[in-house]
Amino acid sequence: CGSSGPGQSTFLEWDREVLEECYSQVDGISLHRYYGNEATGETGGNSLKYLALNLAMEEQIDQVAAVCEYVRKRTGSNKRLWLSFDEWNVWYRRRGGNGQRQQAPHLLEEEYNLEDALLVGGLVNALLRRSDKVRVACLAQLVNVIAPVVTNANGLLRQSIYYPYLWALESARGQALDAWVESAAIEGIPAIDSAVTFDAATGQYCVLLLNRDLAQPREATLVFRDNAPSRSLRFDTLTGTDLKAVNTFAEPGKVKPAVLDPPRPGGRMTVQLPARSYSRLLLKAAAL
């Protein structure tokens, strides 16, 4: 079952009306949303507000899930619906789709910069935090069209958004933990955004951390009540001085991760997060 979007006047009301008619035939609801940093859009070109749009994704998930639960109660059903966020990405620059009858024209090939990658990391965090509701989540496209990977006749280029998406696919496995987060705020927006997973089969924690502070590094303290890490495996970060920096075929490594020294493992750990950064920390728990 498809859902309307937050920008539509019928958002949520449409979902409620449709579900009340067909709840017993529906297993899940599809959500879509694309994000951008237009000067005339919801962020007004403000990078800090842009990096908080993952909170709007989280709110959309909660709102649609609440409508599903409302209709379930109204209809007396025991079935709980799941959500599929099956179209999401940054997309706001290349909007025209007329190929003028050319063969294989270049269409909708968004050029992603560092701030786009940081937001994609935040969107990954939001999806992990709401994985109790969202069973499926699909980046809208994978190659060339609004995609993390682009190609030309000579090769392949990893765009900036490739890296946070890769980290989630590689490392965010097992269970998503309901981590309690306290963070200082900048203009009412939390500076630190996080998601944590634990894979019981391997004993590995994956901690994904977005530092929205555009000017200053931030210190994050991780506290484990039990099953504390006994080893720090890897600490990567994606950052840079220019939020508008992009990778090109001429300069493919302009935006890429750096490896940092991992923190000392234990029940209480402190990590330094660079300004304007998205980081992945991999930890190994003691034997279960």
CSV table of N, CA and C in Angstrom, one decimal, residues 4 27 44 55 60 72 91 99 107 109 120-121 130 135 144 146 150 158 183 186 197 204 215 223 231 236 249 253 266:
chain,number,residue,atom,x,y,z
A,4,SER,N,1.1,8.7,1.1
A,4,SER,CA,1.3,10.1,0.7
A,4,SER,C,2.6,10.6,1.4
A,27,ASP,N,-0.3,-5.7,4.0
A,27,ASP,CA,0.7,-6.1,4.9
A,27,ASP,C,1.7,-5.0,5.3
A,44,GLY,N,16.4,26.4,3.6
A,44,GLY,CA,16.8,27.7,3.3
A,44,GLY,C,18.3,27.8,3.0
A,55,LEU,N,16.0,13.7,11.1
A,55,LEU,CA,15.0,13.7,12.2
A,55,LEU,C,13.6,13.8,11.6
A,60,GLN,N,8.5,11.2,10.1
A,60,GLN,CA,7.6,10.6,9.1
A,60,GLN,C,7.3,9.2,9.4
A,72,ARG,N,-5.6,-0.1,13.2
A,72,ARG,CA,-5.6,-1.4,13.7
A,72,ARG,C,-6.6,-1.5,14.9
A,91,TRP,N,18.2,14.4,-3.4
A,91,TRP,CA,17.9,14.7,-4.8
A,91,TRP,C,17.2,16.0,-4.9
A,99,GLY,N,15.2,13.3,-22.1
A,99,GLY,CA,16.4,12.9,-22.8
A,99,GLY,C,16.5,13.3,-24.2
A,107,LEU,N,21.0,11.7,-17.4
A,107,LEU,CA,19.8,12.3,-16.8
A,107,LEU,C,19.8,12.1,-15.3
A,109,GLU,N,21.7,12.9,-13.0
A,109,GLU,CA,23.0,12.5,-12.4
A,109,GLU,C,23.4,13.5,-11.3
A,120,VAL,N,23.2,11.6,4.4
A,120,VAL,CA,22.9,10.2,4.2
A,120,VAL,C,23.3,9.3,5.3
A,121,GLY,N,24.4,9.6,6.0
A,121,GLY,CA,24.8,8.9,7.2
A,121,GLY,C,23.7,9.1,8.3
A,130,ARG,N,14.7,3.1,13.8
A,130,ARG,CA,13.3,2.8,13.6
A,130,ARG,C,13.2,1.4,12.9
A,135,ARG,N,10.8,-2.4,8.0
A,135,ARG,CA,11.4,-3.7,7.6
A,135,ARG,C,12.2,-3.7,6.4
A,144,ASN,N,24.6,5.7,-11.4
A,144,ASN,CA,24.4,6.9,-12.3
A,144,ASN,C,23.2,7.8,-11.9
A,146,ILE,N,20.9,9.6,-9.6
A,146,ILE,CA,20.9,9.9,-8.2
A,146,ILE,C,21.5,8.8,-7.3
A,150,VAL,N,28.9,6.3,-10.0
A,150,VAL,CA,28.6,6.8,-11.4
A,150,VAL,C,29.7,6.2,-12.3
A,158,ARG,N,33.3,6.5,-7.1
A,158,ARG,CA,32.5,6.5,-5.8
A,158,ARG,C,32.2,7.9,-5.4
A,183,SER,N,22.8,14.9,24.2
A,183,SER,CA,23.7,15.7,23.4
A,183,SER,C,23.4,17.1,23.6
A,186,ILE,N,22.8,22.7,19.1
A,186,ILE,CA,23.2,23.9,18.4
A,186,ILE,C,22.0,24.5,17.7
A,197,THR,N,24.4,-0.9,16.6
A,197,THR,CA,24.0,-2.3,16.4
A,197,THR,C,24.9,-3.3,17.1
A,204,GLN,N,30.2,-8.3,17.6
A,204,GLN,CA,30.7,-7.0,17.1
A,204,GLN,C,29.6,-5.9,17.3
A,215,ALA,N,31.6,23.7,13.1
A,215,ALA,CA,32.8,24.5,13.4
A,215,ALA,C,33.7,23.8,14.4
A,223,VAL,N,28.9,4.6,27.1
A,223,VAL,CA,28.8,3.8,28.3
A,223,VAL,C,28.0,2.5,28.1
A,231,ARG,N,37.7,-5.1,22.8
A,231,ARG,CA,38.6,-4.7,21.7
A,231,ARG,C,38.0,-3.6,20.9
A,236,ASP,N,36.7,4.8,11.7
A,236,ASP,CA,36.8,5.6,10.4
A,236,ASP,C,35.9,6.8,10.5
A,249,PHE,N,35.9,12.4,-11.6
A,249,PHE,CA,36.8,11.5,-12.3
A,249,PHE,C,38.2,12.0,-12.3
A,253,GLY,N,39.4,11.2,-5.1
A,253,GLY,CA,39.6,11.0,-3.6
A,253,GLY,C,39.4,12.2,-2.8
A,266,GLY,N,36.4,-0.7,26.8
A,266,GLY,CA,36.0,-0.8,28.2
A,266,GLY,C,34.5,-0.4,28.3
